[in-house]
CSV table of C-alpha atoms in Angstrom, one decimal:
chain,number,residue,atom,x,y,z
E,200,MET,CA,-61.5,36.4,-1.7
E,201,ALA,CA,-61.2,33.4,-3.9
E,202,HIS,CA,-57.8,31.8,-4.3
E,203,VAL,CA,-56.5,31.4,-7.9
E,204,ASN,CA,-53.8,28.8,-8.4
E,205,VAL,CA,-50.6,30.0,-10.1
E,206,PHE,CA,-49.2,27.5,-12.7
E,207,ASP,CA,-45.7,28.6,-13.5
E,208,THR,CA,-44.3,27.3,-16.9
E,209,THR,CA,-41.0,29.4,-16.9
E,210,LEU,CA,-39.0,26.2,-17.1
E,211,ARG,CA,-41.0,24.6,-19.9
E,212,ASP,CA,-42.8,27.2,-22.1
E,213,GLY,CA,-40.4,29.9,-21.0
E,214,GLU,CA,-37.3,27.9,-22.0
E,215,GLN,CA,-38.8,27.6,-25.4
E,216,SER,CA,-37.8,31.2,-26.0
E,217,ALA,CA,-35.4,31.5,-28.9
E,218,GLY,CA,-31.8,31.4,-27.7
E,219,VAL,CA,-32.6,30.1,-24.2
E,220,ASN,CA,-30.8,26.9,-23.2
E,221,LEU,CA,-30.8,26.2,-19.4
E,222,ASN,CA,-28.7,23.4,-18.0
E,223,ARG,CA,-29.8,21.2,-15.1
E,224,LEU,CA,-28.2,23.3,-12.3
E,225,GLU,CA,-29.7,26.5,-13.7
E,226,LYS,CA,-33.2,24.9,-13.9
E,227,VAL,CA,-32.9,23.6,-10.3
E,228,GLU,CA,-31.8,27.0,-9.0
E,229,ILE,CA,-34.8,28.7,-10.7
E,230,ALA,CA,-37.1,25.9,-9.4
E,231,LYS,CA,-35.9,26.6,-5.8
E,232,GLN,CA,-36.7,30.3,-6.3
E,233,LEU,CA,-40.1,29.6,-7.8
E,234,GLU,CA,-40.8,27.6,-4.7
E,235,ARG,CA,-39.8,30.6,-2.5
E,236,LEU,CA,-42.0,32.8,-4.6
E,237,GLY,CA,-45.0,30.5,-3.7
E,238,VAL,CA,-46.2,29.1,-7.0
E,239,ASP,CA,-48.9,26.4,-6.7
E,240,ILE,CA,-47.8,24.3,-9.7
E,241,MET,CA,-44.4,24.3,-11.4
E,242,GLU,CA,-44.1,22.9,-14.9
E,243,ALA,CA,-40.5,21.7,-14.8
E,244,GLY,CA,-40.2,20.6,-18.4
E,245,PHE,CA,-41.0,18.1,-21.1
E,246,PRO,CA,-39.5,14.8,-19.8
E,247,ALA,CA,-39.9,12.9,-23.1
E,248,SER,CA,-38.2,15.5,-25.2
E,249,SER,CA,-34.6,14.7,-24.2
E,250,GLN,CA,-32.5,12.9,-21.6
E,251,ALA,CA,-31.3,16.3,-20.3
E,252,ASP,CA,-34.9,17.5,-19.8
E,253,PHE,CA,-35.8,14.2,-18.1
E,254,ASP,CA,-32.9,14.5,-15.7
E,255,ALA,CA,-33.8,18.1,-14.9
E,256,VAL,CA,-37.4,17.4,-14.3
E,257,LYS,CA,-36.6,14.4,-12.1
E,258,GLU,CA,-34.2,16.3,-9.9
E,259,ILE,CA,-36.6,19.2,-9.5
E,260,ALA,CA,-39.5,16.8,-8.6
E,261,ASP,CA,-37.2,15.1,-6.1
E,262,THR,CA,-36.0,18.4,-4.6
E,263,VAL,CA,-39.0,20.7,-4.5
E,264,ARG,CA,-41.5,19.9,-1.7
E,265,GLY,CA,-43.4,23.1,-1.3
E,266,CYS,CA,-45.5,22.9,-4.5
E,267,SER,CA,-46.8,20.4,-7.1
E,268,VAL,CA,-44.3,19.7,-9.9
E,269,THR,CA,-45.6,18.7,-13.3
E,270,GLY,CA,-44.3,17.9,-16.7
E,271,LEU,CA,-45.7,18.1,-20.2
E,272,ALA,CA,-46.7,15.1,-22.3
E,273,ARG,CA,-48.2,14.5,-25.6
E,274,ALA,CA,-51.3,12.3,-25.8
E,275,ASN,CA,-49.4,9.0,-26.1
E,276,LYS,CA,-48.3,6.3,-23.7
E,277,ARG,CA,-44.6,6.7,-24.2
E,278,ASP,CA,-44.6,10.4,-23.1
E,279,ILE,CA,-46.9,9.6,-20.1
E,280,ASP,CA,-44.7,6.7,-19.0
E,281,ILE,CA,-41.5,8.7,-19.2
E,282,ALA,CA,-43.1,11.6,-17.4
E,283,TRP,CA,-44.2,9.3,-14.6
E,284,GLU,CA,-40.6,8.0,-14.2
E,285,ALA,CA,-39.4,11.6,-13.9
E,286,LEU,CA,-42.2,12.9,-11.6
E,287,LYS,CA,-43.1,10.0,-9.3
E,288,GLY,CA,-40.7,11.2,-6.6
E,289,GLY,CA,-42.5,14.5,-6.3
E,290,ALA,CA,-44.5,15.7,-3.3
E,291,GLU,CA,-47.6,15.8,-5.5
E,292,PRO,CA,-47.0,14.3,-8.9
E,293,ARG,CA,-49.0,15.9,-11.7
E,294,LEU,CA,-49.2,15.4,-15.4
E,295,HIS,CA,-50.0,18.0,-18.1
E,296,VAL,CA,-51.2,16.2,-21.2
E,297,PHE,CA,-52.2,18.1,-24.3
E,298,LEU,CA,-54.0,17.5,-27.6
E,299,ALA,CA,-55.0,20.0,-30.3
E,300,THR,CA,-58.8,20.7,-30.7
E,301,SER,CA,-59.1,23.4,-33.3
E,302,PRO,CA,-60.1,22.4,-36.9
E,303,ILE,CA,-56.9,23.8,-38.4
E,304,HIS,CA,-54.7,21.7,-36.0
E,305,MET,CA,-56.8,18.6,-36.2
E,306,THR,CA,-56.8,18.7,-40.0
E,307,HIS,CA,-53.3,19.8,-40.9
E,308,LYS,CA,-51.2,18.8,-37.9
E,309,LEU,CA,-52.9,15.7,-36.3
E,310,LYS,CA,-54.6,14.5,-39.5
E,311,LYS,CA,-57.4,13.1,-37.2
E,312,THR,CA,-61.1,13.4,-37.3
E,313,PRO,CA,-62.8,15.1,-34.3
E,314,ASP,CA,-64.1,11.7,-33.1
E,315,GLU,CA,-60.5,10.3,-33.2
E,316,VAL,CA,-59.2,13.3,-31.2
E,317,VAL,CA,-61.9,12.7,-28.5
E,318,GLU,CA,-61.1,9.0,-28.4
E,319,THR,CA,-57.3,9.6,-28.0
E,320,ALA,CA,-57.8,12.3,-25.4
E,321,VAL,CA,-60.1,10.1,-23.3
E,322,ASN,CA,-57.9,7.0,-23.5
E,323,MET,CA,-54.7,8.9,-22.6
E,324,VAL,CA,-56.3,10.8,-19.7
E,325,ARG,CA,-57.6,7.6,-18.4
E,326,TYR,CA,-54.2,5.9,-18.8
E,327,ALA,CA,-52.4,8.8,-17.1
E,328,ARG,CA,-54.9,8.8,-14.2
E,329,GLU,CA,-53.8,5.2,-13.4
E,330,LYS,CA,-50.5,6.7,-12.4
E,331,PHE,CA,-50.9,10.3,-11.5
E,332,PRO,CA,-53.2,11.6,-8.7
E,333,TYR,CA,-53.7,14.8,-10.7
E,334,VAL,CA,-54.0,15.1,-14.5
E,335,GLN,CA,-54.4,18.3,-16.4
E,336,PHE,CA,-55.8,18.2,-20.0
E,337,SER,CA,-55.0,21.1,-22.3
E,338,ALA,CA,-57.1,21.6,-25.4
E,339,GLU,CA,-54.4,23.1,-27.6
E,340,ASP,CA,-55.6,26.1,-29.6
E,341,ALA,CA,-58.8,26.2,-27.7
E,342,LEU,CA,-59.7,29.8,-28.6
E,343,ARG,CA,-59.9,28.8,-32.3
E,344,SER,CA,-61.8,25.6,-31.6
E,345,ASP,CA,-65.5,25.0,-32.1
E,346,ARG,CA,-67.2,25.7,-28.8
E,347,ASP,CA,-69.6,22.8,-28.9
E,348,PHE,CA,-66.8,20.4,-29.8
E,349,LEU,CA,-64.9,21.8,-26.8
E,350,VAL,CA,-67.8,21.2,-24.5
E,351,HIS,CA,-68.0,17.6,-25.7
E,352,ILE,CA,-64.4,16.8,-25.3
E,353,ILE,CA,-64.1,18.5,-21.9
E,354,GLU,CA,-67.0,16.5,-20.6
E,355,GLN,CA,-65.5,13.3,-21.8
E,356,VAL,CA,-61.9,13.9,-20.4
E,357,ILE,CA,-63.4,15.0,-17.0
E,358,ASP,CA,-65.3,11.7,-16.9
E,359,ALA,CA,-62.0,10.0,-17.7
E,360,GLY,CA,-60.2,11.5,-14.7
E,361,ALA,CA,-59.0,15.0,-15.7
E,362,SER,CA,-59.0,17.3,-12.7
E,363,VAL,CA,-57.8,20.5,-14.5
E,364,ILE,CA,-59.0,21.7,-17.9
E,365,ASN,CA,-56.8,24.2,-19.6
E,366,LEU,CA,-58.1,26.4,-22.5
E,367,PRO,CA,-55.0,28.0,-24.0
E,368,ASP,CA,-54.8,30.9,-26.4
E,369,THR,CA,-51.9,29.1,-28.1
E,370,VAL,CA,-51.3,31.7,-30.8
E,371,GLY,CA,-52.2,34.9,-28.8
E,372,PHE,CA,-55.2,35.7,-31.0
E,373,THR,CA,-58.0,36.4,-28.6
E,374,THR,CA,-59.3,39.4,-26.8
E,375,PRO,CA,-60.5,39.8,-23.2
E,376,ASP,CA,-64.2,39.9,-24.1
E,377,GLU,CA,-63.8,36.8,-26.3
E,378,ILE,CA,-62.0,34.7,-23.7
E,379,GLY,CA,-64.4,35.8,-21.0
E,380,SER,CA,-67.3,34.6,-23.2
E,381,LEU,CA,-65.6,31.3,-23.9
E,382,PHE,CA,-65.1,30.5,-20.2
E,383,ARG,CA,-68.7,31.5,-19.4
E,384,TYR,CA,-69.9,29.2,-22.2
E,385,VAL,CA,-67.9,26.2,-20.9
E,386,ARG,CA,-69.0,26.7,-17.3
E,387,GLU,CA,-72.7,26.9,-18.4
E,388,LYS,CA,-72.6,24.0,-21.0
E,389,VAL,CA,-70.3,21.3,-19.5
E,390,PRO,CA,-72.5,19.4,-17.1
E,391,ASN,CA,-69.6,18.0,-15.0
E,392,ILE,CA,-67.5,21.1,-14.9
E,393,ASP,CA,-67.8,21.3,-11.1
E,394,GLN,CA,-65.5,18.3,-11.0
E,395,ALA,CA,-62.5,20.2,-12.5
E,396,VAL,CA,-60.7,23.5,-12.3
E,397,LEU,CA,-60.6,25.6,-15.4
E,398,SER,CA,-57.2,27.1,-16.3
E,399,THR,CA,-56.1,29.9,-18.6
E,400,HIS,CA,-52.9,30.0,-20.6
E,401,ASN,CA,-52.3,33.0,-22.8
E,402,HIS,CA,-49.6,34.1,-25.3
E,403,ASP,CA,-48.8,37.7,-25.9
E,404,ASP,CA,-48.7,38.0,-29.7
E,405,LEU,CA,-51.1,40.9,-29.6
E,406,GLY,CA,-50.0,42.2,-26.2
E,407,MET,CA,-53.1,41.1,-24.4
E,408,ALA,CA,-51.9,38.0,-22.4
E,409,VAL,CA,-52.2,39.6,-19.0
E,410,SER,CA,-55.6,41.2,-19.8
E,411,ASN,CA,-56.9,38.0,-21.2
E,412,SER,CA,-55.7,36.0,-18.1
E,413,LEU,CA,-57.6,38.4,-15.8
E,414,ALA,CA,-60.7,38.3,-18.0
E,415,ALA,CA,-60.6,34.5,-17.8
E,416,VAL,CA,-60.4,34.6,-14.0
E,417,GLU,CA,-63.3,37.0,-13.8
E,418,ASN,CA,-65.3,34.4,-15.8
E,419,GLY,CA,-64.6,31.2,-13.9
E,420,ALA,CA,-60.9,30.3,-14.4
E,421,GLY,CA,-59.4,29.0,-11.1
E,422,GLN,CA,-55.9,28.7,-12.4
E,423,ILE,CA,-53.6,31.1,-14.3
E,424,GLU,CA,-50.6,29.9,-16.3
E,425,GLY,CA,-47.7,32.1,-17.2
E,426,THR,CA,-44.0,32.8,-16.8
E,427,ILE,CA,-41.7,35.1,-15.0
E,428,ASN,CA,-40.9,38.2,-17.0
E,429,GLY,CA,-43.5,36.9,-19.6
E,430,ILE,CA,-40.8,34.9,-21.5
E,431,GLY,CA,-41.8,32.2,-23.9
E,432,GLU,CA,-42.2,31.3,-27.6
E,433,ARG,CA,-42.6,34.2,-30.1
E,434,ALA,CA,-43.9,37.2,-28.1
E,435,GLY,CA,-44.0,35.2,-24.8
E,436,ASN,CA,-46.6,34.3,-22.2
E,437,ALA,CA,-48.6,36.2,-19.6
E,438,ALA,CA,-46.2,37.7,-17.1
E,439,LEU,CA,-47.1,36.2,-13.7
E,440,GLU,CA,-45.6,39.1,-11.7
E,441,GLU,CA,-47.9,41.6,-13.5
E,442,ILE,CA,-51.0,39.4,-12.8
E,443,ALA,CA,-50.2,38.9,-9.1
E,444,VAL,CA,-49.5,42.6,-8.5
E,445,ALA,CA,-52.6,43.7,-10.5
E,446,LEU,CA,-54.8,41.4,-8.3
E,447,GLN,CA,-53.2,42.9,-5.2
E,448,ILE,CA,-53.4,46.6,-6.2
E,449,ARG,CA,-56.9,46.4,-7.7
E,450,GLN,CA,-58.7,44.5,-4.9
E,451,ASP,CA,-61.5,46.9,-5.5
E,452,ARG,CA,-61.9,45.4,-8.9
E,453,TYR,CA,-60.8,41.8,-8.6
E,454,ASP,CA,-62.2,39.6,-5.8
E,455,PHE,CA,-59.3,37.1,-6.2
E,456,HIS,CA,-55.8,36.5,-4.9
E,457,THR,CA,-52.8,34.3,-5.4
E,458,GLY,CA,-50.5,32.8,-2.9
E,459,LEU,CA,-47.4,34.4,-4.4
E,460,VAL,CA,-44.9,36.1,-2.0
E,461,LEU,CA,-44.8,39.4,-3.7
E,462,LYS,CA,-41.5,40.5,-2.1
E,463,GLU,CA,-39.8,37.6,-3.9
E,464,ILE,CA,-40.8,38.9,-7.3
E,465,LYS,CA,-37.8,41.1,-8.1
E,466,ARG,CA,-35.3,38.4,-7.0
E,467,THR,CA,-37.1,35.8,-9.1
E,468,SER,CA,-37.2,38.1,-12.1
E,469,ASP,CA,-33.5,38.9,-11.8
E,470,LEU,CA,-32.5,35.2,-11.5
E,471,VAL,CA,-34.6,34.2,-14.6
E,472,SER,CA,-33.3,37.2,-16.6
E,473,ARG,CA,-29.6,36.4,-15.7
E,474,LEU,CA,-29.8,32.6,-16.4
E,475,THR,CA,-31.8,32.9,-19.6
E,476,GLY,CA,-29.9,35.9,-21.0
E,477,MET,CA,-33.2,37.6,-21.7
E,478,GLN,CA,-32.8,41.2,-20.4
E,479,VAL,CA,-35.8,42.8,-18.8
E,480,PRO,CA,-36.8,46.0,-20.7
E,481,GLY,CA,-36.3,49.2,-18.6
E,482,ASN,CA,-40.0,50.1,-19.0
E,483,LYS,CA,-41.3,46.6,-18.1
E,484,ALA,CA,-44.2,46.7,-15.7
E,485,VAL,CA,-43.5,45.8,-12.1
E,486,VAL,CA,-39.8,44.7,-12.5
E,487,GLY,CA,-38.3,47.0,-15.1
E,488,ARG,CA,-35.5,49.3,-13.8
E,489,ASN,CA,-37.6,52.4,-14.7
E,490,ALA,CA,-40.8,51.1,-13.1
E,491,PHE,CA,-40.3,53.3,-10.1
E,492,ALA,CA,-38.1,56.1,-11.8
E,493,HIS,CA,-39.6,59.6,-12.1
E,494,GLU,CA,-38.0,61.9,-14.6
E,495,SER,CA,-40.6,64.6,-14.9
E,496,GLY,CA,-40.2,67.5,-12.4
E,497,ILE,CA,-43.9,67.5,-11.7
E,498,HIS,CA,-43.8,63.8,-10.9
E,499,GLN,CA,-40.8,64.1,-8.8
E,500,ASP,CA,-42.3,66.9,-6.8
E,501,GLY,CA,-45.5,64.9,-6.3
E,502,VAL,CA,-43.7,61.7,-5.2
E,503,LEU,CA,-41.6,63.7,-2.7
E,504,LYS,CA,-44.7,65.2,-1.1
E,505,GLU,CA,-46.8,62.0,-1.2
E,506,ALA,CA,-45.6,58.8,-2.9
E,507,THR,CA,-49.1,57.7,-3.9
E,508,THR,CA,-49.5,60.7,-6.2
E,509,TYR,CA,-47.6,58.9,-8.9
E,510,GLU,CA,-46.7,55.5,-7.4
E,511,ILE,CA,-49.4,52.9,-7.2
E,512,ILE,CA,-46.9,50.1,-6.4
E,513,THR,CA,-44.3,50.5,-3.7
E,514,PRO,CA,-40.8,49.2,-4.6
E,515,ALA,CA,-40.7,47.3,-1.3
E,516,MET,CA,-43.9,45.4,-2.2
E,517,VAL,CA,-42.0,43.5,-5.0
E,518,GLY,CA,-38.7,43.3,-3.2
E,519,ILE,CA,-36.8,46.2,-4.7
E,520,ASP,CA,-34.3,47.8,-2.4
E,521,SER,CA,-31.7,50.5,-3.0
E,522,ASN,CA,-28.3,49.1,-4.0
E,523,ARG,CA,-26.4,50.0,-0.9
E,524,MET,CA,-23.0,48.6,0.0
E,525,VAL,CA,-23.7,45.7,2.2
E,526,LEU,CA,-20.3,44.0,2.3
E,527,GLY,CA,-16.7,45.2,1.8
E,528,LYS,CA,-13.1,44.1,1.8
E,529,HIS,CA,-13.0,43.6,5.5
E,530,SER,CA,-16.2,41.5,5.6
E,531,GLY,CA,-15.6,37.9,6.8
E,532,ARG,CA,-16.8,34.5,5.5
E,533,HIS,CA,-19.6,34.3,8.1
E,534,ALA,CA,-21.1,37.6,7.0
E,535,PHE,CA,-20.8,36.6,3.4
E,536,LYS,CA,-22.6,33.3,4.0
E,537,GLN,CA,-25.4,35.1,5.9
E,538,LYS,CA,-25.8,37.6,3.0
E,539,ALA,CA,-25.9,34.7,0.5
E,540,GLU,CA,-28.7,33.1,2.4
E,541,GLU,CA,-30.6,36.4,2.5
E,542,LEU,CA,-30.3,36.5,-1.3
E,543,GLY,CA,-31.8,33.0,-1.6
E,544,PHE,CA,-28.7,30.9,-2.2
E,545,GLU,CA,-27.8,27.7,-0.3
E,546,LEU,CA,-24.2,26.9,-1.1
E,547,ASN,CA,-22.2,23.8,-0.1
E,548,GLU,CA,-18.8,24.4,1.5
E,549,SER,CA,-16.8,24.2,-1.7
E,550,LYS,CA,-19.0,26.6,-3.6
E,551,LEU,CA,-19.2,28.9,-0.6
E,552,LYS,CA,-15.4,29.0,-0.6
E,553,GLU,CA,-15.3,29.7,-4.4
E,554,ALA,CA,-17.9,32.4,-4.2
E,555,PHE,CA,-16.1,34.1,-1.2
E,556,GLU,CA,-12.8,34.1,-3.1
E,557,SER,CA,-14.6,35.8,-6.1
E,558,PHE,CA,-16.1,38.3,-3.7
E,559,LYS,CA,-12.7,39.1,-2.1
E,560,ASN,CA,-11.2,39.5,-5.5
E,561,LEU,CA,-13.9,42.0,-6.5
E,562,THR,CA,-13.5,44.1,-3.4
E,563,GLY,CA,-9.9,44.7,-4.4
E,564,LYS,CA,-11.1,46.3,-7.7
E,565,LYS,CA,-14.5,47.9,-6.9
E,566,LYS,CA,-15.2,50.5,-4.3
E,567,GLU,CA,-18.7,49.5,-3.6
E,568,VAL,CA,-20.0,45.9,-3.7
E,569,THR,CA,-23.8,45.9,-4.2
E,570,ASP,CA,-26.5,43.3,-3.9
E,571,ASP,CA,-26.5,43.0,-7.7
E,572,ASP,CA,-22.8,42.2,-7.7
E,573,LEU,CA,-23.2,39.6,-5.0
E,574,PHE,CA,-26.2,38.1,-6.9
E,575,ALA,CA,-24.0,37.8,-10.0
E,576,ILE,CA,-21.2,36.1,-8.2
E,577,LEU,CA,-23.5,33.7,-6.3
E,578,THR,CA,-25.5,32.8,-9.4
E,579,ASP,CA,-22.4,32.0,-11.5
E,580,THR,CA,-20.9,29.9,-8.7
E,581,GLN,CA,-24.1,28.0,-7.9
E,582,THR,CA,-24.8,27.0,-11.5
E,583,GLU,CA,-21.3,25.9,-12.4
E,584,HIS,CA,-20.7,22.1,-12.4
E,585,GLU,CA,-18.0,21.0,-10.0
E,586,ASP,CA,-15.0,18.9,-11.1
E,587,GLN,CA,-15.9,19.4,-14.7
E,588,PRO,CA,-13.1,19.1,-17.3
E,589,LYS,CA,-13.2,22.5,-19.1
E,590,TYR,CA,-11.4,25.2,-20.9
E,591,GLU,CA,-10.3,27.7,-18.4
E,592,LEU,CA,-8.9,31.2,-19.1
E,593,LYS,CA,-5.5,31.8,-17.6
E,594,ALA,CA,-4.5,35.1,-19.1
E,595,PHE,CA,-5.1,37.3,-22.1
E,596,GLN,CA,-3.6,40.4,-23.7
E,597,VAL,CA,-5.1,42.7,-26.3
E,598,GLN,CA,-3.2,45.3,-28.3
E,599,TYR,CA,-5.5,47.9,-29.7
E,600,GLY,CA,-5.2,51.3,-31.3
E,601,SER,CA,-7.3,53.4,-33.6
E,602,ILE,CA,-4.8,52.9,-36.5
E,603,ASN,CA,-3.8,49.3,-35.7
E,604,ARG,CA,-5.6,46.0,-36.2
E,605,PRO,CA,-6.5,44.6,-32.8
E,606,THR,CA,-4.4,41.6,-31.8
E,607,ALA,CA,-5.3,39.2,-28.9
E,608,THR,CA,-3.0,36.7,-27.2
E,609,VAL,CA,-4.8,34.1,-25.0
E,610,LEU,CA,-3.4,31.5,-22.6
E,611,LEU,CA,-5.8,28.9,-21.4
E,612,THR,CA,-6.0,25.4,-19.9
E,613,LYS,CA,-7.7,22.7,-22.0
E,614,PRO,CA,-9.9,20.0,-20.6
E,615,ASP,CA,-7.0,17.5,-20.5
E,616,GLY,CA,-5.0,19.9,-18.3
E,617,GLU,CA,-2.6,21.0,-21.1
E,618,GLU,CA,-1.9,24.8,-21.4
E,619,ALA,CA,-2.1,26.4,-24.8
E,620,GLU,CA,-1.4,29.9,-26.1
E,621,LYS,CA,-2.1,31.5,-29.4
E,622,ALA,CA,-2.6,35.0,-30.9
E,623,ASN,CA,-5.0,36.2,-33.7
E,624,THR,CA,-6.5,39.4,-35.0
E,625,GLY,CA,-9.9,40.8,-35.6
E,626,GLU,CA,-11.8,43.9,-36.7
E,627,GLY,CA,-12.4,44.7,-33.1
E,628,SER,CA,-11.0,43.7,-29.7
E,629,VAL,CA,-13.8,41.2,-28.9
E,630,GLU,CA,-13.5,39.6,-32.4
E,631,ALA,CA,-9.7,39.3,-31.9
E,632,ILE,CA,-10.3,37.4,-28.6
E,633,TYR,CA,-13.0,35.2,-30.1
E,634,ASN,CA,-10.8,34.4,-33.2
E,635,THR,CA,-8.0,33.4,-30.9
E,636,LEU,CA,-10.2,31.3,-28.7
E,637,ASP,CA,-11.6,29.6,-31.8
E,638,ASP,CA,-8.1,28.6,-32.8
E,639,LEU,CA,-7.4,27.2,-29.3
E,640,ILE,CA,-10.7,25.2,-29.0
E,641,ASP,CA,-10.8,21.7,-30.5
E,642,ALA,CA,-14.3,22.2,-32.0
E,643,ASP,CA,-16.0,24.0,-34.8
E,644,VAL,CA,-17.4,27.1,-33.1
E,645,HIS,CA,-19.5,29.9,-34.6
E,646,LEU,CA,-20.9,33.0,-32.8
E,647,GLN,CA,-24.6,33.5,-33.4
E,648,ASP,CA,-25.4,36.3,-31.0
E,649,TYR,CA,-23.6,38.7,-28.5
E,650,GLN,CA,-25.2,40.9,-25.9
E,651,LEU,CA,-23.5,43.2,-23.5
E,652,SER,CA,-25.0,44.9,-20.4
E,653,SER,CA,-24.0,46.2,-17.0
E,654,ILE,CA,-24.7,44.9,-13.6
E,655,GLY,CA,-25.8,48.0,-11.6
E,656,ARG,CA,-24.7,51.5,-12.5
E,657,GLY,CA,-21.6,53.6,-12.4
E,658,ARG,CA,-18.2,53.7,-13.9
E,659,ASP,CA,-17.0,50.6,-12.0
E,660,ALA,CA,-20.1,48.5,-12.7
E,661,LEU,CA,-19.6,44.8,-13.7
E,662,ALA,CA,-20.0,44.0,-17.3
E,663,GLU,CA,-22.1,41.0,-18.2
E,664,VAL,CA,-22.0,39.3,-21.6
E,665,HIS,CA,-24.4,36.7,-23.0
E,666,VAL,CA,-23.5,34.8,-26.1
E,667,GLN,CA,-25.1,32.2,-28.3
E,668,LEU,CA,-22.8,29.8,-30.2
E,669,THR,CA,-22.9,26.6,-32.2
E,670,VAL,CA,-20.3,24.1,-31.1
E,671,ASP,CA,-19.9,21.3,-33.7
E,672,GLY,CA,-23.4,22.1,-34.8
E,673,VAL,CA,-24.9,22.1,-31.3
E,674,LYS,CA,-26.5,25.3,-30.1
E,675,ALA,CA,-25.2,26.6,-26.8
E,676,SER,CA,-25.6,29.8,-24.7
E,677,GLY,CA,-23.0,31.2,-22.3
E,678,ARG,CA,-22.6,34.1,-19.9
E,679,GLY,CA,-19.7,35.8,-18.2
E,680,SER,CA,-19.2,38.8,-15.9
E,681,ALA,CA,-16.2,40.8,-15.0
E,682,GLN,CA,-15.2,44.4,-14.4
E,683,ASP,CA,-13.5,44.4,-17.8
E,684,VAL,CA,-15.7,44.0,-20.9
E,685,LEU,CA,-13.1,41.9,-22.8
E,686,GLU,CA,-12.6,39.5,-19.9
E,687,ALA,CA,-16.4,39.1,-19.5
E,688,SER,CA,-16.6,38.4,-23.2
E,689,ALA,CA,-13.9,35.7,-23.0
E,690,HIS,CA,-15.6,34.0,-20.0
E,691,ALA,CA,-19.0,34.0,-21.8
E,692,PHE,CA,-17.5,32.3,-24.9
E,693,LEU,CA,-15.8,29.6,-22.8
E,694,ASN,CA,-18.8,29.1,-20.7
E,695,ALA,CA,-20.9,28.2,-23.7
E,696,VAL,CA,-18.2,25.8,-25.0
E,697,ASN,CA,-17.9,24.2,-21.6
E,698,ARG,CA,-21.6,23.6,-21.4
E,699,THR,CA,-21.6,21.6,-24.5
E,700,LEU,CA,-18.6,19.6,-23.2
E,701,TYR,CA,-20.5,18.8,-20.0
E,702,GLN,CA,-23.7,17.7,-21.8
E,703,HIS,CA,-21.7,15.5,-24.1
E,704,LYS,CA,-19.8,13.9,-21.3
E,705,ARG,CA,-22.9,13.5,-19.2
E,706,HIS,CA,-24.8,11.7,-21.9
E,707,GLU,CA,-22.0,9.6,-23.4
E,708,GLY,CA,-23.3,6.1,-23.7
E,709,TYR,CA,-26.8,7.0,-22.3
E,710,GLN,CA,-29.6,4.8,-23.4
E,711,LYS,CA,-33.0,6.2,-24.1
E,712,VAL,CA,-35.1,6.6,-21.0
E,713,GLN,CA,-36.6,3.2,-20.3
E,714,VAL,CA,-39.9,2.8,-18.4
């Protein structure tokens, strides 16, 4: 069976999802899990877009050794130089440079003639190849480009040093037969195509990203690009977990395989969902919570007699286990550390102590502590910046009744160490808390979005809240979890505010990236 490279762009294209705003620690944690998942290439970000993205890409490239780390660059020297500074410490530095090739993009966005586009692409690929051992060229909006023009520019950039050619369906417009036809055409018409790997990158605007990816592989693509859970701009990207499992289950149909460690799929999906705040729909293929649930009596009877009657994928294949109680109030620090490592977390001593204290606190409130609970505690601890001046919730009280206007009193510690207390009202309990926090915080804060979900099931399940705020005009996302919905709401609000404080402090006085 032929090996197909997996190019994961969760940290770049996935983070472009509306409302997603990952910080450096969160990106690094996802990158470590993607490495455990076994991706071949990891697109860590767009280094030239911001100092924060540059820092995150550099740390990921310097940390991850099990796969190639790449970054995105426009077809100009500044982007390429900045990307090299971020990626040069990687185990296998790689650049992903793109330029639009469709008539609509060249005319209205680039305002360049086709000849000018070819010249720019060739010059920038050649320039990038002087630094990077591997250069991928993406013909943006390839599926709406003229085929003969594509053949011409592909031949030229391969001669200039491109080792991977990506033909993306940037707007999610194509169908499986169309993309298959394009890949066959390119393989037949480009004379030096044997010197490069063809890659496919599909958006899901018409719900065909996974099907289009598989069709491209059947017709010559040696690399598939996508994201975990299919997140991304607009309707998202091809879901890598669906592609990998499809290739595994339908080996009778597809003579290809990836190097993904399938049992790491669920853990990776959960981590990405939690850190991005993008909940996985219950009916989502492979990783949705109902993917292995059987409601129909006929289905239940069949599965009990023989699982394969209605289950083509076993839960264990993708790393789904029952949420049994694994640790309790009598569990010690050593057992907790071992479980954390099993769940994929490597904590330093201070963070291990902090996570263990949170765990002990939870065991005093919750009868059963599940893997999901531990995962939430460990994720929050691992992705919080240490020794960061911040707003910290000390205590709160809410008075609520069906005939009374809710009133919240909040006591918190400010970044300068001063304690402050205030009270305010709202139409509901959460609004009362948020109005009070707004009064206490020295910034102009506006709530844009609020999402509430549960971690696990049952009456004593943890509540998880994700919010999107603007803090002095800067967009920020935050999350919080607790057994009490109101406490989780307060933590999420403060988490978003603290993230903006950290970014401001970290980049105070920063100069633009110099190369």
